[in-house]
Coordinates of C-alpha atoms in Angstrom, one line a residue:
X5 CA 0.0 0.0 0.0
X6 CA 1.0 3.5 -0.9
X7 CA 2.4 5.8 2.1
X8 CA 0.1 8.8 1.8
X9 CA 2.1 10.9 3.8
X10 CA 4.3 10.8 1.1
X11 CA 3.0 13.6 -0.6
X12 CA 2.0 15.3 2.3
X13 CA 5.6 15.1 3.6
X14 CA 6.9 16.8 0.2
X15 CA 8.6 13.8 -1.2
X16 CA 6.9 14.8 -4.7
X17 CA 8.4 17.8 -7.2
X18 CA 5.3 18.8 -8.2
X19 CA 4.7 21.2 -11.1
X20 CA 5.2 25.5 -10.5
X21 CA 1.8 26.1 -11.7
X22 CA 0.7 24.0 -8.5
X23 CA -0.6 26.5 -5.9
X24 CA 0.8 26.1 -2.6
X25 CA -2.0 26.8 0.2
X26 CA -1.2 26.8 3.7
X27 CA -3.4 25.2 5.9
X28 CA -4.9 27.5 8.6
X29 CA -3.0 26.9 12.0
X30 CA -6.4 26.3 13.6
X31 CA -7.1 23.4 11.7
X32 CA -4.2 21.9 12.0
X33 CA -4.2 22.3 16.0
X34 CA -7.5 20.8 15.5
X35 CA -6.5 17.9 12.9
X36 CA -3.2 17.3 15.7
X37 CA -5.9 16.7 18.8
X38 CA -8.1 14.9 16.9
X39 CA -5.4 12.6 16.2
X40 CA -4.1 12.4 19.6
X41 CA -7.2 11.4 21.3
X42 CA -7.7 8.8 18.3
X43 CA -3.8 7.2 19.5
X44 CA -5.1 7.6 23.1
X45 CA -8.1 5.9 22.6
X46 CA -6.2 2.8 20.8
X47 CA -3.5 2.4 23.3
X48 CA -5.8 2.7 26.4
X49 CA -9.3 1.0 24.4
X50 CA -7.5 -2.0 23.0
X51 CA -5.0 -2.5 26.0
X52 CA -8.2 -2.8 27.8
X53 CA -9.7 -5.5 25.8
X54 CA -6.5 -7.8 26.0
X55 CA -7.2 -7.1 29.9
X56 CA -10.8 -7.8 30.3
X57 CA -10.6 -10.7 28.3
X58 CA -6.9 -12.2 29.9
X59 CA -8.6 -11.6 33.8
X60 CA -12.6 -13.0 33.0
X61 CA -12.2 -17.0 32.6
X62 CA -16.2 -16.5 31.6
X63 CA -14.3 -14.7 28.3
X64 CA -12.4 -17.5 27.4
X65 CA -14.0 -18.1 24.5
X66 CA -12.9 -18.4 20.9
X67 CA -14.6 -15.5 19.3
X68 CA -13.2 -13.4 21.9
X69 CA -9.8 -14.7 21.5
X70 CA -10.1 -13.3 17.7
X71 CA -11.5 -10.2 19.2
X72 CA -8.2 -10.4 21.1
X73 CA -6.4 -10.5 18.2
X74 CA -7.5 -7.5 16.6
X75 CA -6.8 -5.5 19.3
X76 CA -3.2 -6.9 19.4
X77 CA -3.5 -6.0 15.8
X78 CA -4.5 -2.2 16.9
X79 CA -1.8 -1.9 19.4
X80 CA 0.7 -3.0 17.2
X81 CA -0.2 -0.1 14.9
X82 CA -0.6 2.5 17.4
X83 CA 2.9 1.9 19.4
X84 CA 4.6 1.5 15.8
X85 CA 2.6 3.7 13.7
X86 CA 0.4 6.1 15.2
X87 CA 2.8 7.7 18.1
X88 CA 5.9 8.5 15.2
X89 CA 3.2 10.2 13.5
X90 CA 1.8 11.9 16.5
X91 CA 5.3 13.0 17.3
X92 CA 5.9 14.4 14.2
X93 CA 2.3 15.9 13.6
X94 CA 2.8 18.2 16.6
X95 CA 6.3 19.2 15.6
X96 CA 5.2 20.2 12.4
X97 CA 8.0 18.5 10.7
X98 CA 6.9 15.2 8.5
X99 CA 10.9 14.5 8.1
X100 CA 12.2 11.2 9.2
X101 CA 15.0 10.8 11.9
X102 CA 17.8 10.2 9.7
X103 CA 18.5 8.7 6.4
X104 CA 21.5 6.2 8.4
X105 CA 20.7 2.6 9.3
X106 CA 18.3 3.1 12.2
X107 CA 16.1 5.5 10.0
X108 CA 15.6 3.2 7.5
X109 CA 14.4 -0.1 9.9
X110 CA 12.1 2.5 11.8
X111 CA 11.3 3.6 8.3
X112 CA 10.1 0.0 7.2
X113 CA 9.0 -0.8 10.5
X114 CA 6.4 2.0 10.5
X115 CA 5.2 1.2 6.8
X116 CA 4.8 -2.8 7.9
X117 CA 3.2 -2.0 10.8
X118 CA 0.4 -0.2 9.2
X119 CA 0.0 -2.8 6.4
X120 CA -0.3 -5.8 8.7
X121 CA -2.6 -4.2 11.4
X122 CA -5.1 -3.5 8.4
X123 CA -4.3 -7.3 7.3
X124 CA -4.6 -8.4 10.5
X125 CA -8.3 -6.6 10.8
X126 CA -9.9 -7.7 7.7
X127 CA -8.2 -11.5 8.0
X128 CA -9.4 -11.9 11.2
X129 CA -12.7 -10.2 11.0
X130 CA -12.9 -13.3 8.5
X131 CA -12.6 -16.0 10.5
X132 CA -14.7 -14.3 12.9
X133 CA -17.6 -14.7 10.5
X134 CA -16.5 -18.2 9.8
X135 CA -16.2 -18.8 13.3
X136 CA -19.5 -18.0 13.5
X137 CA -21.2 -19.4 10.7
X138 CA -20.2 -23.0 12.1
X139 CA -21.4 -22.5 15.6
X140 CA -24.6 -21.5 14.2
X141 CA -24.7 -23.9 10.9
X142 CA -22.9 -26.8 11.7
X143 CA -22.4 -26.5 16.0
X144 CA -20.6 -29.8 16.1
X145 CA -18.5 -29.1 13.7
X146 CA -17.4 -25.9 15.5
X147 CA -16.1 -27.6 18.9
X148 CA -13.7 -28.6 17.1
X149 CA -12.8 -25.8 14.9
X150 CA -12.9 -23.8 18.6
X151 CA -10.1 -25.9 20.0
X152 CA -8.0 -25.1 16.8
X153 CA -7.9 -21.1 17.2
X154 CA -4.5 -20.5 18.4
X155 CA -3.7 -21.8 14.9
X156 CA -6.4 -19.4 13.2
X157 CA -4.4 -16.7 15.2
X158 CA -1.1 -18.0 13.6
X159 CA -2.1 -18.1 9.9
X160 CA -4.0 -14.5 10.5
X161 CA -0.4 -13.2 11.5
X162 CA 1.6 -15.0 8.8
X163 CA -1.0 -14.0 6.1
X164 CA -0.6 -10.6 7.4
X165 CA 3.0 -10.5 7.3
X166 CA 3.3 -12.5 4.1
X167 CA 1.0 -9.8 2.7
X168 CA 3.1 -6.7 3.8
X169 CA 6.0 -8.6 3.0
X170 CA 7.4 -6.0 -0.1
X171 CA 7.1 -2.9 2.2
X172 CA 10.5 -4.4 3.5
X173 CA 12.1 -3.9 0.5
X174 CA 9.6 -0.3 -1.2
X175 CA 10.2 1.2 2.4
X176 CA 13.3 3.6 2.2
X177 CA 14.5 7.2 3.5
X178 CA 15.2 9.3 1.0
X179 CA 16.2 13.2 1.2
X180 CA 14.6 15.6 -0.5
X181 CA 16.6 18.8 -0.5
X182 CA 18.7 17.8 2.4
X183 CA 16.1 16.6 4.2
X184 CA 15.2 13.0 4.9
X185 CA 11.7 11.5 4.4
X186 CA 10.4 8.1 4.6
X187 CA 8.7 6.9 1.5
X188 CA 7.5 4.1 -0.3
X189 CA 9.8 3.8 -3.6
X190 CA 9.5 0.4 -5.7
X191 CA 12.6 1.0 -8.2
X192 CA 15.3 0.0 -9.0
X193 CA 14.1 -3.8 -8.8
X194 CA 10.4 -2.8 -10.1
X195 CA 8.6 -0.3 -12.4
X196 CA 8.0 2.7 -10.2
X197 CA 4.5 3.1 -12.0
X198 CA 3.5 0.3 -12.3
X199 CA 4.3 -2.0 -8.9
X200 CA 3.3 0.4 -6.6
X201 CA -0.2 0.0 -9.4
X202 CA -0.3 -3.3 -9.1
X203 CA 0.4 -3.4 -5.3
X204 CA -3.0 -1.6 -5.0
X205 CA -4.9 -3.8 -6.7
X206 CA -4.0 -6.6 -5.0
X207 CA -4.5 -5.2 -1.9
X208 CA -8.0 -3.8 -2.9
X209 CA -8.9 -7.2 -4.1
X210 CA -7.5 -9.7 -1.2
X211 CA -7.8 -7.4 1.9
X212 CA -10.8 -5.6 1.0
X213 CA -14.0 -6.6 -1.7
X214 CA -13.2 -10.5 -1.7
X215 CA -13.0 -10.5 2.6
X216 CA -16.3 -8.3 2.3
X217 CA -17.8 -10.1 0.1
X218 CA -17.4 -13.5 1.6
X219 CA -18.0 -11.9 5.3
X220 CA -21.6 -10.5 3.9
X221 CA -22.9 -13.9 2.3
X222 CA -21.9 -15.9 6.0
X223 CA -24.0 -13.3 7.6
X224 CA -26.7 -13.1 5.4
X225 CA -26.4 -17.2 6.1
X226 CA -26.4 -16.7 10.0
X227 CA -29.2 -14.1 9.9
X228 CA -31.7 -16.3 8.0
X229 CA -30.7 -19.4 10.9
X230 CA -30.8 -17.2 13.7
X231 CA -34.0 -15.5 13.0
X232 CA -35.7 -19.0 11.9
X233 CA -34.3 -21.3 14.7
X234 CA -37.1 -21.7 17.5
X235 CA -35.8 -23.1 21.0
X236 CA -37.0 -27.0 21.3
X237 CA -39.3 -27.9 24.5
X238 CA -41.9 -25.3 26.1
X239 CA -39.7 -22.3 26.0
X240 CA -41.4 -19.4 27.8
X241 CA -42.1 -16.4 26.4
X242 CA -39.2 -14.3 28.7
X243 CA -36.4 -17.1 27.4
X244 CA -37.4 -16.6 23.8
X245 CA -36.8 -12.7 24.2
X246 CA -33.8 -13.2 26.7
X247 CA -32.2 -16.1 23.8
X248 CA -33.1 -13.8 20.7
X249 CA -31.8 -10.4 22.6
X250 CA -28.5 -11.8 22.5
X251 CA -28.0 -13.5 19.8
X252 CA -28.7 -10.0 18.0
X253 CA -26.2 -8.4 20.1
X254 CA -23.3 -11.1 18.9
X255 CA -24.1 -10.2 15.4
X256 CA -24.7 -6.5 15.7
X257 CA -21.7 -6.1 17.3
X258 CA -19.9 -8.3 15.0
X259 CA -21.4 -7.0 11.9
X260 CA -20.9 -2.9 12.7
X261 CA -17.1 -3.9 13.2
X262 CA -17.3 -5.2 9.9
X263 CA -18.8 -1.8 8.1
X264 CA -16.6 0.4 10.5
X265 CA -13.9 -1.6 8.7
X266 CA -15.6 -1.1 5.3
X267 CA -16.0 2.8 5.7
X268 CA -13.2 3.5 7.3
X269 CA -10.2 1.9 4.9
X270 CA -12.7 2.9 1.6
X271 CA -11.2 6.5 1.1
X272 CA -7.9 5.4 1.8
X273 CA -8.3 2.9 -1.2
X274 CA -10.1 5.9 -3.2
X275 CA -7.1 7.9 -2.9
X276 CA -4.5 5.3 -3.9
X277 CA -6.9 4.3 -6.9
X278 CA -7.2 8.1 -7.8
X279 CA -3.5 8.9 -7.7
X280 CA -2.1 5.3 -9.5
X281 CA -5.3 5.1 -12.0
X282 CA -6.6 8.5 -12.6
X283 CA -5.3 12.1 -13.7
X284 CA -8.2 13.8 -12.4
X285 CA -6.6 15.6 -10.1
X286 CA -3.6 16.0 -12.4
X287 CA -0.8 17.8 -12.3
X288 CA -1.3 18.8 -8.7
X289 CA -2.5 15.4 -7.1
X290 CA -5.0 14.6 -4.5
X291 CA -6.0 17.7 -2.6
X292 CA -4.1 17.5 0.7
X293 CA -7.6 17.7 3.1
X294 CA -8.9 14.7 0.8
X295 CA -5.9 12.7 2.3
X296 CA -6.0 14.2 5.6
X297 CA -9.4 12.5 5.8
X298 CA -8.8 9.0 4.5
X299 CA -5.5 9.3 6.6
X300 CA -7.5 9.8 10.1
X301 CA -10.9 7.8 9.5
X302 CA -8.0 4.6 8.0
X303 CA -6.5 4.7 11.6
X304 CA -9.5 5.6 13.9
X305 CA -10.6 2.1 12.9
X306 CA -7.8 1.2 15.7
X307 CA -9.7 3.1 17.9
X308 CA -13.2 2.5 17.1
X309 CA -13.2 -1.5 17.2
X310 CA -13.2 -1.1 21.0
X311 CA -15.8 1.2 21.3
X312 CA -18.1 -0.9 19.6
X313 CA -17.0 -3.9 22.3
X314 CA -17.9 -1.8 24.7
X315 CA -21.1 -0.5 23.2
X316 CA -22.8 -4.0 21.9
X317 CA -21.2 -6.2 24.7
X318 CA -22.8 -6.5 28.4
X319 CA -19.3 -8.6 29.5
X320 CA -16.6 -6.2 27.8
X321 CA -18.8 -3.6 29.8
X322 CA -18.7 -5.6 33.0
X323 CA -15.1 -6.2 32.5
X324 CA -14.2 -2.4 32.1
X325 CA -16.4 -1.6 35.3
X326 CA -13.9 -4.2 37.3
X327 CA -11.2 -2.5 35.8
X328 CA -12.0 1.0 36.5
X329 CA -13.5 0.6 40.3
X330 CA -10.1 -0.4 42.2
X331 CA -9.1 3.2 40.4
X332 CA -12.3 5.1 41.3
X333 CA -12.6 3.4 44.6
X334 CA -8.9 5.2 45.5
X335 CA -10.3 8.4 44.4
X336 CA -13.2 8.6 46.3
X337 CA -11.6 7.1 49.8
X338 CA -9.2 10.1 49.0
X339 CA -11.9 12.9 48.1
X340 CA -14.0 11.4 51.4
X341 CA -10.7 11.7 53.6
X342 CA -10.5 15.2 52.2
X343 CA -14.1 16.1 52.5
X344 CA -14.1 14.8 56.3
X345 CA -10.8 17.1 56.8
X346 CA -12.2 20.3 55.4
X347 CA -15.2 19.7 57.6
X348 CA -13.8 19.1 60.8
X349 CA -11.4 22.1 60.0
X350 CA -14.6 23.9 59.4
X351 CA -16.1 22.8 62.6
X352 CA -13.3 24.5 64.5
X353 CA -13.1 27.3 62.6
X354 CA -17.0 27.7 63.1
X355 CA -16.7 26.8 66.9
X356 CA -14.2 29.9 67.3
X357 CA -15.8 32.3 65.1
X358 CA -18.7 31.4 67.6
X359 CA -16.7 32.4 70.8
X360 CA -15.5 36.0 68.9
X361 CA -18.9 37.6 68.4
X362 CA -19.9 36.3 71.9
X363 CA -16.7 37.5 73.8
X364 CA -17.6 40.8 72.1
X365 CA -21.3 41.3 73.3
X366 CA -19.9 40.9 77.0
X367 CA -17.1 43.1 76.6
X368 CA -20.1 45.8 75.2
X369 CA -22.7 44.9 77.7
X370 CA -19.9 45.6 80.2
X371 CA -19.0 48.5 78.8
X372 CA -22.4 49.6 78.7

């Protein structure tokens, strides 16, 4: 996949007749704390997950162990992604380290880690589906499959890795008027026109419309069993709501991941199509708020997988109550132990501004 800060960091010559326009210092205050709170979100949001999950043996479950592994996916891309490009978003400076032997790992390093993260998502939002279309299709079938998801979390990190794989070699520091810049650049080994072309389409293909397309037709699948499947035996009226109230939840949740996914990556892959198949926006290339945009909503995906957890899930919401309380708990015991000082300090305070008015009226009646 293309590195769109590539053009943003001024890796490009482009044309004089290009205008340059500098963006207003507000917006880009705004754009730098909108991206901060999205890396906060991640680390915290996601770290959270692995935690909930790890401490409730009740969420030892295989779907939530893939759940698990999309948030180790999200990490992964905020530590080695999103915090070099916080840094660098609030110096103002899109220039890379160096152009020496650490800057061109971290270079590749922060390219791969973006590629797999987003392989990592739609992979293993795929075996979430299939995960689930055999525990509601074929539920013997799926004990077994459920004993075999350590190795469903392998192959999702070798695919992954496999997939980013050329970003090892396309990843490179290069300086551009003295100044270094990490880039994606393809030659001298391929075309620089066409691999970087060719790069997209596969990734548009495999990572995006073929996982979405097979992920839609399981769900349609589970939908039509789930809706149709009546409990055996004289199920009450309360079970039948209780039963069909959660089954919607698992797929509500697990299906508005899967179109978070869907909107969030699509104008990332509108952009790359637009600047390797298109001249519409030629000489110039894509405006620079139209990559802003896919830039933030591609990695707010990191961010907004847990908050749909939290949202559609009574035990990831259970499990972040437990977490939070110990840290509440402290706060209030300290707020109380302060309240209860500043009102026994009040008392005395109160009791001797009590004696002063009354030591007065004596000393007047006296003198009186």
């Amino acid at each position: 996949m293309n590195n769109s800060g590539a053009i943003n960091n001024g890796t490009q010559d482009f044309p004089s007749e290009c205008p340059y326009l500098p963006s207003s210092p507000v917006l880009q205050w705004i754009k730098n704390v909108v991206y901060l709170l999205i890396l906060l979100l991640a680390l915290f949001g996601n770290a959270s997950i692995m935690w909930i999950v790890y401490k409730q043996r009740r969420m030892h479950t295989a779907t939530n162990y893939l759940i698990v592994n999309m948030a180790v996916g999200d990490l992964f891309m905020a530590i080695c992604s999103m915090i070099p490009t916080t840094i660098s978003m609030f110096r103002g400076i899109h220039s890379w380290v160096n152009d020496g032997l650490f800057g061109q790992i971290s270079c590749k390093l922060l390219l791969l880690s973006q590629g797999s993260s987003m392989a990592c998502s739609i992979i293993t939002l795929t075996a979430l589906a299939f995960e689930r279309y055999f525990a509601v299709v074929f539920p013997m079938w799926n004990a077994v499959i459920a004993t075999k998801t350590r190795w469903t979390v392998a192959l999702v990190w070798i695919a992954s890795f496999a997939y980013t794989s050329p970003i090892i070699y396309a990843g490179k520091v290069r300086l551009y008027k003295g100044v270094p810049f990490c880039i994606e650049e393809w030659a001298p080994a391929f075309d620089p026109k066409r691999a970087p072309a060719i790069y997209t389409i596969v990734s548009f293909v495999l990572l995006y419309a073929l996982p979405l397309l097979v992920i839609a037709v399981l769900y349609s699948i589970i939908i039509a069993k789930v809706w149709a499947r009546h409990i055996p035996g004289n199920a009450t009226p309360a079970n039948v709501r209780l039963l069909n109230k959660s089954k919607k939840n698992v797929l509500k949740m697990l299906m508005t991941v899967v179109l978070a996914f869907a909107l969030c990556w699509f104008l990332m892959y509108l952009n790359l199509f637009l600047q390797d198949f298109s001249d519409i926006f030629s000489p110039c290339g894509i405006p620079v708020g139209m990559q802003t945009t896919g830039f933030l909503f591609g990695h707010a995906n990191s961010a907004i997988n847990c908050c749909i957890y939290f949202i559609f899930s009574q035990d990831f919401r259970r499990g972040f109550k437990d977490l939070a309380t110990p840290f509440f708990r402290k706060r209030s015991t300290l707020l109380l132990e302060n309240t209860r000082g500043a009102t026994m300090d009040t008392t005395r305070d109160s009791q001797k501004s009590s004696l002063k008015p009354q030591s007065f009226k004596l000393t007047h009646n006296t003198k009186v």
